[in-house]
Every structure is written in structure tokens, then in C-alpha cells.
Amino acid sequence: MPIPRVTALAAVLLLSAAAQAQISVFPHGPTSDDEVVVRFTTIGGIQGHEVTRNGAEILVRWMHSGILTPPMYLTHDIPLGELPPGQYRVTVEHLGSQSFVVRNGDHVPLRLRPWAIPATGALVHLDRDDMESDFTLELGGRTYGAQDLVGDGAIRIAAHAPGLVDAKLTTASGTVVLPAALYFFDPFAAPDFSVFERVLFPVLFASNGANGSRWRSEAVIANPNPWAVQNRNSVENLVCITWPCGELLEAKSRKGFEGDGYPRGQALLVPRGEADDLAFSLRIRDLSRDAESFGSQVPVVREDDLFRNREIALLDVPRDPRFRTKLRIYAFPDPIYDIDYAFAYVTVGNTATQTIRLAPSCTSQPCEAQPAYGELDLPPGARGEMSDIHLTIDEGALGWAFASVTNNTTQQVTIVAPAGRGEKR
């Protein structure tokens, strides 16, 4: 179906929109088992669309239905369907392009771990299903074999241009292609969020508080696997002289550190192929009273536990005047809006909904790792009073929230975090 012509005014508005528009792909880290959706905004509506794919190039053509009065941005979600493993670029006509990676969701006899490595090369573990000892692995224009094995079933992969590569495995049983076998990333380029997952550490700080309290957050990251993992960034506040610094997690390692420098939260950017294999811990405690308590656990929030277009519920939040309660809210805005802030809409009990601006707090690179942040000190109520808190965050944003409840006398902290996806109707 041909694209209808637009008026001169509409053309000007479309060009203005294109100058600001971004494109989002959902889910953020798709596999070949997922239905992929591209998201974009236009001024006014659309009355139809057409999706065509030529190999790795996907084109979305859309038909404009006219400019609203007054002009209004509208958001559109266009399904692309399930895609084979590979690296793609989707182009939305008049608006721009977005590259993304689709990981292999099918079982293969050999998995290269870690799945994402620096373009400078790295040691890669062969995670295999009873593979014969004699083999050849063709990858990135090079051939590796049993003679290249190092230690416990690993090979050193040579440097390669950034991007996704397939591999071909040949054994006495035959030859099999391993699609999307390994991703080479440029550690100094902007992170690709189809490759890296955000894992939010909500508070990483050290500071003095009321009544002589000395607060510190203590974090642990563990990699129990026989292969190293190279993250895109670090949540340790380090002065890095020679890269990598805190980004590298050695095989079978455990790294504990005192959190500092990110009181409004920081996301660890973990390769999606390895995110589920890592373990995390975060605790805050008052060092001036360390004989009384080991502190309180704060959730480390994986991307699957962030909320998108869903209400967040915090139940039974204390309002007792013997305690002080602070609500902390985090959001990674949808990039289609080309902004680094978001708004949260908060209802405490039966009170009127409040709007809180979540402001950016970027102090280090990559800025995409630091969420927009806002907070609200809850006014005290009656002794023993509790309130449910319900909040939503701007459309498309990945958000989360929790409340800290601090005893005014002992400084003991209780954490109230969301659990489940229940929404108030």
C-alpha cells in the first residue's frame, strides 16, 4: 500500500519529530524465542504500517493519518515477530535506525562462555555436551582445535572487530553451525543494551547520620563459574589506571567492597549471556553500632525485576513518629523520549497523588548506568500507623522503588521493597 502524501505543515512537523525521535526495541535483550517489538513516536497517528526484512536489515514503513490539533506525540509498538539469532538494524522510515542483537535461544552442543568478550580477545571456556576430544572450531576467520586448549577446557580467542559472530564446530560426528556464538564488544564505546543487562545497586554510599551514626553500604559480587566475566562497567568507585579495573570478574571469584560514590544508585552492566550466573549482595549498616546489628539487606535488582508500565506497591510502610521513613525511586527512561529524567506518580494511603521528578545524577561514565532518581520523606502519622504506597513511573521507563524506615533512637533500619506485581484497581 503506498504511503499517502502529507501536507507541508505535516512534513515540517515530521522533520521536527525525527530530529528528536529515538527507537526502542523490546524486550531489551531478545533471544530467538522472543517476539520482538519496535517502539517509536510520531506527531499524530498512523493508519497502517508495513514491515519488511532483508537479511539483517528491517524496514518499518508507516502511513500517517494526519496531524492532531493541537499537535500531539503518540507512541506506537510495531511487532517484528520472532527473529533468528543475529545482529540486526531496524529502520523506521522518516525517524531513524536502531541496531540490536538477538541471542540464540536454542540448545547447542557447544556454548562459548562468557558469551560477550572485549574486542581485544579473551580466554573463553568451552561449555560442551560430551564433545569428542578431537575438534575444530571456526570462529572469526580463525580455526581453533584441541591443541589450543588451555587449562580446564578453555581457548584463547584472538582479537576481532566488534560485533556478533557465528561459529562452526566440526567433530567426528559431523559439523554444526553455532549461531550468534560470541559477541565482541568495544569496551570504550556506548553500551548496547541488547547485549548488556542493567543490575541495579540502589545505594552505594558511606556517610555520617543522626545521633553519631556512621553509615556504610557493603556489596559482594560472586562469579562461581569456571570462566571469567567481563562487565561493561564497575560499581566500585575506583580510580582506574589500567583497564580493566573493577569490570573483570575472575573465574570462581568473590569480590567484596565497601560501596561509595553512588548514593542514588548505580547499575552494573552485565553481559546478558552471563547475568543469570552471577550472584549479588548489598547490605547497609551503622558502624557506630556494629555490636548491635549486622545491618539490613537491600535488594540488588535484576532487569527482570524492574517495573515497566506496571504499578509498584509497597505495603505496610510504617508512619510511626518514632521512625523516619524515606521513599526512594529509580528509573531508566525509555530512550524514545530522548530525555534523562522521568516522573513518578505516588499515592500514600488515601492521600492525593503526588508527582515527583526523577532527576539524572550522572557523575561517571557510562552515564546510562546511573538511573534517574527521586525521593520523598513521608510525614509521620499516628503511633503504630501503616500506609500502603502505590506508584507508577512514566510510560516505557524501567523503574523500581523501596522505602527505608529508620528508628530515631537506635538508628536501626528496616527495608520495605516491592514483592509481586499486584496492582491497585
Tab-separated table of C-alpha atoms in Angstrom, residues 319-323 380-386:
chain	number	residue	atom	x	y	z
A	319	ARG	CA	4.357	6.065	59.572
A	320	ASP	CA	5.019	5.828	63.314
A	321	PRO	CA	6.544	9.146	64.605
A	322	ARG	CA	9.263	7.160	66.388
A	323	PHE	CA	10.674	6.385	62.937
A	380	PRO	CA	4.849	10.948	60.395
A	381	GLY	CA	1.391	9.735	61.304
A	382	ALA	CA	-0.050	8.248	64.452
A	383	ARG	CA	1.803	5.793	66.661
A	384	GLY	CA	1.662	2.362	65.011
A	385	GLU	CA	0.205	3.746	61.770
A	386	MET	CA	0.967	1.963	58.470
